[in-house]
Amino acid sequence: MGTLDGRIAIVTGASRGIGAAIVGKLAAEGATVVACARSIESCPGASLCLKVDVSNAEQVDACVKETVAKFGRVDILVNNAGITKDGLLMRMSDADWDQVIDINLKGTFLFTRAVSRPMMKNKGADGQPSGGAIVNIASVVGITGNAGQANYTSSKGGVIALTKTVAKELGSRQIRCNAVAPGFIRSQMTDVLPEDVKNQYAQTIPLKRFGEATDVANAVAWLASDAASYVTGQVISVNGGMV
Ligand SMILES: NC(=O)c1ccc[n+]([C@@H]2O[C@H](COP(=O)([O-])OP(=O)(O)OC[C@H]3O[C@@H](n4cnc5c(N)ncnc54)[C@H](O)[C@@H]3O)[C@@H](O)[C@H]2O)c1
């Protein structure tokens, strides 16, 4: 028996990296998973793959509608889609600022807004409101700041503030909202770093190594499950002890 048996979950940015690991973990715990990404060739473990740009309100609303039409409800939302467009503040273009905020922060807002109504309608076997669980993927640099990432750190700091606000606004409807703030995780996002830079970063981490996508997925699955039923508005760091 899995900790998420019978739950319907939406995971964004699900085609690779941390998102793909989250899809696999939630499915392994018994959830029916709707995987969303801009381009999806295959989504192992998912029951449905949808092409969705998280910064497009119409596509986001259509994805949630299709999920409810097909599976009857949404119990779990994982806002994982994210990009970086790094550069020094002085030289950062408006376009690079806007794109990162639109995908990382506005995308999280759009999906949260879209699932809020269906989640409010959810009822458990006892007929009582059962709400839902939203897990946002933030970042350690959304807590600490980081030179060269004004757009990205602002988006992730915004995601943390949004998480706390949603927890307060929707708590009375039994909708929990938490964030996971990963440190350096091995993925295509960090693979682009030169090897010597990766080694330098690793030396600053108390555990002296990058984390794996599954480390993040395990924290997400716990926050989404009933084991965390009294946890909301929190930021769980999965960063090898960096902060
Ligand atoms: N890898 C790390 O070290 C690290 C650290 C902290 C936080 N994070 C966060 O974890 C999340 C996943 O990152 P990752 O490392 O797996 O990166 P990744 O680049 O491998 O994956 C990002 C995913 O987001 C999707 N995506 C991008 N723009 C999208 C859009 N507009 N609409 C829908 N999907 C979109 C991509 O298609 C991809 O599937 C991101 O939010 C990232 O900011 C990663």
Coordinates of C-alpha atoms and ligand atoms in Angstrom, one line a residue:
M1 CA 0.0 0.0 0.0
G2 CA 1.4 3.4 -1.0
T3 CA 1.1 6.7 1.0
L4 CA -0.7 8.3 -1.9
D5 CA -3.1 5.6 -3.0
G6 CA -6.2 6.9 -4.8
R7 CA -4.8 10.5 -5.0
I8 CA -4.8 12.5 -8.2
A9 CA -1.7 14.6 -8.7
I10 CA -0.5 17.2 -11.3
V11 CA 3.2 17.7 -11.7
T12 CA 4.6 20.6 -13.8
G13 CA 7.9 20.5 -15.6
A14 CA 7.6 16.8 -15.6
S15 CA 9.6 15.8 -18.7
R16 CA 13.0 15.5 -17.0
G17 CA 15.2 16.1 -14.0
I18 CA 13.5 16.7 -10.6
G19 CA 10.0 16.8 -12.2
A20 CA 10.5 13.3 -13.7
A21 CA 11.7 12.0 -10.4
I22 CA 8.7 13.5 -8.6
V23 CA 6.3 11.8 -11.1
G24 CA 8.0 8.5 -10.5
K25 CA 7.9 8.8 -6.7
L26 CA 4.3 9.9 -6.5
A27 CA 3.2 7.1 -8.9
A28 CA 5.2 4.6 -6.9
E29 CA 3.3 5.8 -3.8
G30 CA 0.0 5.0 -5.6
A31 CA -1.0 8.4 -7.0
T32 CA -2.5 8.8 -10.5
V33 CA -0.2 11.4 -12.0
V34 CA -0.9 14.0 -14.7
A35 CA 2.5 15.1 -16.0
C36 CA 2.8 18.6 -17.7
A37 CA 5.7 20.0 -19.6
R38 CA 6.2 22.3 -22.6
S39 CA 7.4 19.3 -24.7
I40 CA 6.7 15.8 -23.6
E41 CA 8.1 12.9 -25.6
S42 CA 7.4 10.4 -22.8
C43 CA 6.5 10.5 -19.2
P44 CA 7.3 7.2 -17.5
G45 CA 5.0 6.5 -14.6
A46 CA 2.4 9.2 -15.5
S47 CA -1.2 8.3 -16.3
L48 CA -1.6 11.3 -18.6
C49 CA 1.0 13.6 -20.3
L50 CA -0.2 17.1 -21.2
K51 CA 1.7 19.8 -23.1
V52 CA 1.4 22.9 -21.0
D53 CA 3.3 26.2 -20.8
V54 CA 2.9 27.1 -17.1
S55 CA 3.1 30.8 -17.9
N56 CA 0.0 30.6 -20.1
A57 CA -3.2 31.0 -18.1
E58 CA -5.5 29.4 -20.7
Q59 CA -3.3 26.3 -21.1
V60 CA -3.0 26.0 -17.3
D61 CA -6.8 26.2 -16.8
A62 CA -7.4 23.7 -19.6
C63 CA -4.9 21.3 -18.0
V64 CA -6.7 21.4 -14.7
K65 CA -10.1 21.1 -16.4
E66 CA -9.0 18.1 -18.4
T67 CA -7.6 16.4 -15.2
V68 CA -10.9 16.9 -13.3
A69 CA -12.9 15.7 -16.4
K70 CA -10.8 12.6 -16.7
F71 CA -10.1 11.7 -13.1
G72 CA -12.9 13.5 -11.1
R73 CA -10.6 15.6 -8.8
V74 CA -7.2 17.0 -8.1
D75 CA -5.6 16.2 -4.7
I76 CA -2.0 17.2 -5.2
L77 CA -0.3 19.9 -7.2
V78 CA 3.5 20.1 -7.5
N79 CA 4.7 23.3 -9.1
N80 CA 8.1 22.2 -10.3
A81 CA 8.6 23.9 -13.7
G82 CA 11.4 26.4 -13.6
I83 CA 14.2 28.0 -15.7
T84 CA 17.3 30.1 -15.2
K85 CA 18.5 33.0 -17.3
D86 CA 21.6 34.0 -15.3
G87 CA 23.5 37.3 -15.7
L88 CA 24.7 40.3 -13.8
L89 CA 22.0 42.7 -12.8
M90 CA 23.6 45.6 -14.7
R91 CA 23.4 43.7 -17.9
M92 CA 20.2 41.7 -17.4
S93 CA 17.7 42.3 -20.2
D94 CA 14.0 43.0 -19.5
A95 CA 13.2 39.8 -21.5
D96 CA 15.4 37.6 -19.3
W97 CA 13.8 39.1 -16.1
D98 CA 10.3 38.7 -17.4
Q99 CA 10.7 35.2 -18.7
V100 CA 12.1 33.8 -15.4
I101 CA 9.4 35.5 -13.3
D102 CA 6.7 34.4 -15.7
I103 CA 7.6 30.8 -15.6
N104 CA 8.9 30.3 -12.1
L105 CA 6.6 32.7 -10.1
K106 CA 3.6 33.5 -12.3
G107 CA 3.3 29.8 -13.4
T108 CA 3.1 28.8 -9.8
F109 CA 0.4 31.4 -9.1
L110 CA -1.6 30.3 -12.2
F111 CA -1.6 26.6 -11.4
T112 CA -2.4 27.3 -7.7
R113 CA -5.3 29.5 -8.7
A114 CA -6.6 26.9 -11.2
V115 CA -6.6 24.0 -8.7
S116 CA -7.9 26.0 -5.7
R117 CA -11.6 25.6 -6.6
P118 CA -11.6 21.9 -7.4
M119 CA -9.5 21.2 -4.3
M120 CA -12.1 23.1 -2.2
K121 CA -14.8 20.8 -3.5
N122 CA -12.9 17.6 -2.5
K123 CA -14.6 15.4 0.0
G124 CA -13.2 12.3 1.8
A125 CA -15.0 9.0 2.3
D126 CA -16.6 10.5 5.4
G127 CA -18.1 13.3 3.4
Q128 CA -15.9 15.9 5.1
P129 CA -13.8 18.4 3.1
S130 CA -10.5 16.8 2.3
G131 CA -8.8 19.7 0.5
G132 CA -5.5 19.0 -1.0
A133 CA -1.8 19.5 -0.9
I134 CA 0.3 21.9 -3.0
V135 CA 4.1 21.6 -3.0
N136 CA 6.1 24.3 -4.7
I137 CA 9.7 23.8 -5.7
A138 CA 11.7 26.9 -4.5
S139 CA 15.5 27.0 -4.2
V140 CA 18.1 27.6 -1.5
V141 CA 19.0 30.8 -3.4
G142 CA 15.5 32.1 -2.9
I143 CA 16.5 32.2 0.8
T144 CA 20.1 33.4 0.5
G145 CA 20.2 35.4 -2.7
N146 CA 22.9 34.7 -5.3
A147 CA 25.1 37.0 -7.4
G148 CA 24.2 36.7 -11.1
Q149 CA 20.7 35.4 -10.5
A150 CA 18.6 38.5 -9.7
N151 CA 15.6 37.2 -11.7
Y152 CA 15.9 33.6 -10.5
T153 CA 16.4 34.4 -6.8
S154 CA 13.5 36.9 -6.9
S155 CA 11.2 34.4 -8.5
K156 CA 12.1 31.7 -5.9
G157 CA 11.8 34.2 -3.0
G158 CA 8.4 35.1 -4.4
V159 CA 7.5 31.4 -4.5
I160 CA 8.3 31.1 -0.8
A161 CA 6.2 34.1 0.1
L162 CA 3.4 32.8 -2.2
T163 CA 3.6 29.4 -0.4
K164 CA 3.1 31.1 3.0
T165 CA 0.2 33.2 1.8
V166 CA -1.6 30.3 0.1
A167 CA -1.2 28.3 3.3
K168 CA -2.9 31.1 5.2
E169 CA -5.6 31.8 2.6
L170 CA -6.7 28.2 1.9
G171 CA -5.9 26.5 5.2
S172 CA -9.5 26.8 6.4
R173 CA -10.4 24.6 3.4
Q174 CA -7.9 22.0 4.4
I175 CA -5.6 22.9 1.5
R176 CA -2.0 22.7 2.6
C177 CA 0.8 24.5 0.8
N178 CA 4.5 24.0 1.4
A179 CA 7.7 24.5 -0.4
V180 CA 10.8 22.4 -0.9
A181 CA 14.0 24.4 -1.3
P182 CA 16.6 22.3 -3.0
G183 CA 20.3 23.1 -2.9
F184 CA 22.6 21.8 -5.7
I185 CA 20.9 18.8 -7.3
R186 CA 22.3 16.8 -10.2
S187 CA 20.1 17.6 -13.2
Q188 CA 20.3 19.2 -16.7
M189 CA 20.0 22.6 -14.9
T190 CA 23.3 22.1 -13.0
D191 CA 25.0 19.9 -15.7
V192 CA 25.8 23.1 -17.7
L193 CA 28.1 24.2 -14.9
P194 CA 31.8 23.6 -15.6
E195 CA 33.3 20.7 -13.7
D196 CA 35.7 22.8 -11.6
V197 CA 32.8 25.1 -10.6
K198 CA 30.8 22.1 -9.6
N199 CA 33.7 20.8 -7.5
Q200 CA 34.1 24.3 -5.8
Y201 CA 30.4 24.3 -5.0
A202 CA 30.5 20.8 -3.6
Q203 CA 33.3 21.8 -1.1
T204 CA 30.9 24.5 0.3
I205 CA 28.2 21.9 1.1
P206 CA 28.5 20.2 4.5
L207 CA 27.7 16.8 2.9
K208 CA 30.4 17.6 0.2
R209 CA 28.3 16.4 -2.7
F210 CA 25.4 17.5 -4.9
G211 CA 22.0 15.9 -4.1
E212 CA 19.9 13.7 -6.4
A213 CA 16.5 14.4 -7.9
T214 CA 15.1 11.6 -5.8
D215 CA 16.2 13.4 -2.6
V216 CA 13.8 16.2 -3.6
A217 CA 11.1 13.8 -4.8
N218 CA 11.1 12.0 -1.4
A219 CA 10.5 15.3 0.4
V220 CA 7.7 16.3 -2.0
A221 CA 6.0 12.9 -1.5
W222 CA 6.1 13.3 2.2
L223 CA 4.7 16.8 2.1
A224 CA 1.9 15.6 -0.2
S225 CA 1.0 12.7 2.1
D226 CA -1.2 12.4 5.2
A227 CA 2.0 11.9 7.2
A228 CA 2.4 15.8 6.8
S229 CA -1.3 16.5 7.4
Y230 CA -0.5 19.2 10.1
V231 CA 2.3 20.8 8.1
T232 CA 1.6 23.9 6.1
G233 CA 3.3 27.2 5.1
Q234 CA 6.7 25.6 5.6
V235 CA 9.9 25.6 3.5
I236 CA 11.7 22.3 3.7
S237 CA 15.4 22.6 2.8
V238 CA 16.9 19.7 0.8
N239 CA 20.4 21.1 0.5
G240 CA 23.0 18.9 2.2
G241 CA 23.2 21.3 5.1
M242 CA 24.1 24.5 3.1
V243 CA 21.7 26.8 4.9
Ligands
LIG1 N1 18.8 21.4 -10.2 C1 19.0 22.1 -9.1 O1 20.1 22.2 -8.6 C2 17.9 22.9 -8.5 C3 18.1 23.6 -7.3 C4 17.1 24.4 -6.8 C5 15.9 24.4 -7.4 N2 15.7 23.8 -8.5 C6 14.4 23.9 -9.1 O2 13.8 22.6 -9.4 C7 12.9 22.6 -10.5 C8 13.3 21.6 -11.5 O3 14.6 21.9 -12.0 P1 15.5 20.8 -12.7 O4 16.9 20.9 -12.0 O5 14.9 19.5 -12.8 O6 15.7 21.5 -14.1 P2 15.4 21.0 -15.6 O7 15.8 22.2 -16.4 O8 16.0 19.7 -15.8 O9 13.8 20.8 -15.7 C9 12.9 21.9 -15.7 C10 11.6 21.4 -16.2 O10 10.7 22.6 -16.3 C11 10.1 22.5 -17.6 N3 9.7 23.9 -18.0 C12 10.5 25.0 -18.2 N4 9.7 26.0 -18.6 C13 8.4 25.6 -18.7 C14 7.2 26.2 -19.0 N5 7.1 27.4 -19.4 N6 6.1 25.4 -18.9 C15 6.1 24.1 -18.5 N7 7.3 23.5 -18.2 C16 8.4 24.2 -18.3 C17 11.2 21.9 -18.5 O11 10.5 21.4 -19.7 C18 11.7 20.8 -17.6 O12 10.9 19.7 -17.7 C19 13.0 24.1 -11.0 O13 11.9 24.8 -10.5 C20 14.3 24.6 -10.5 O14 14.3 26.0 -10.3 C21 16.7 23.0 -9.1

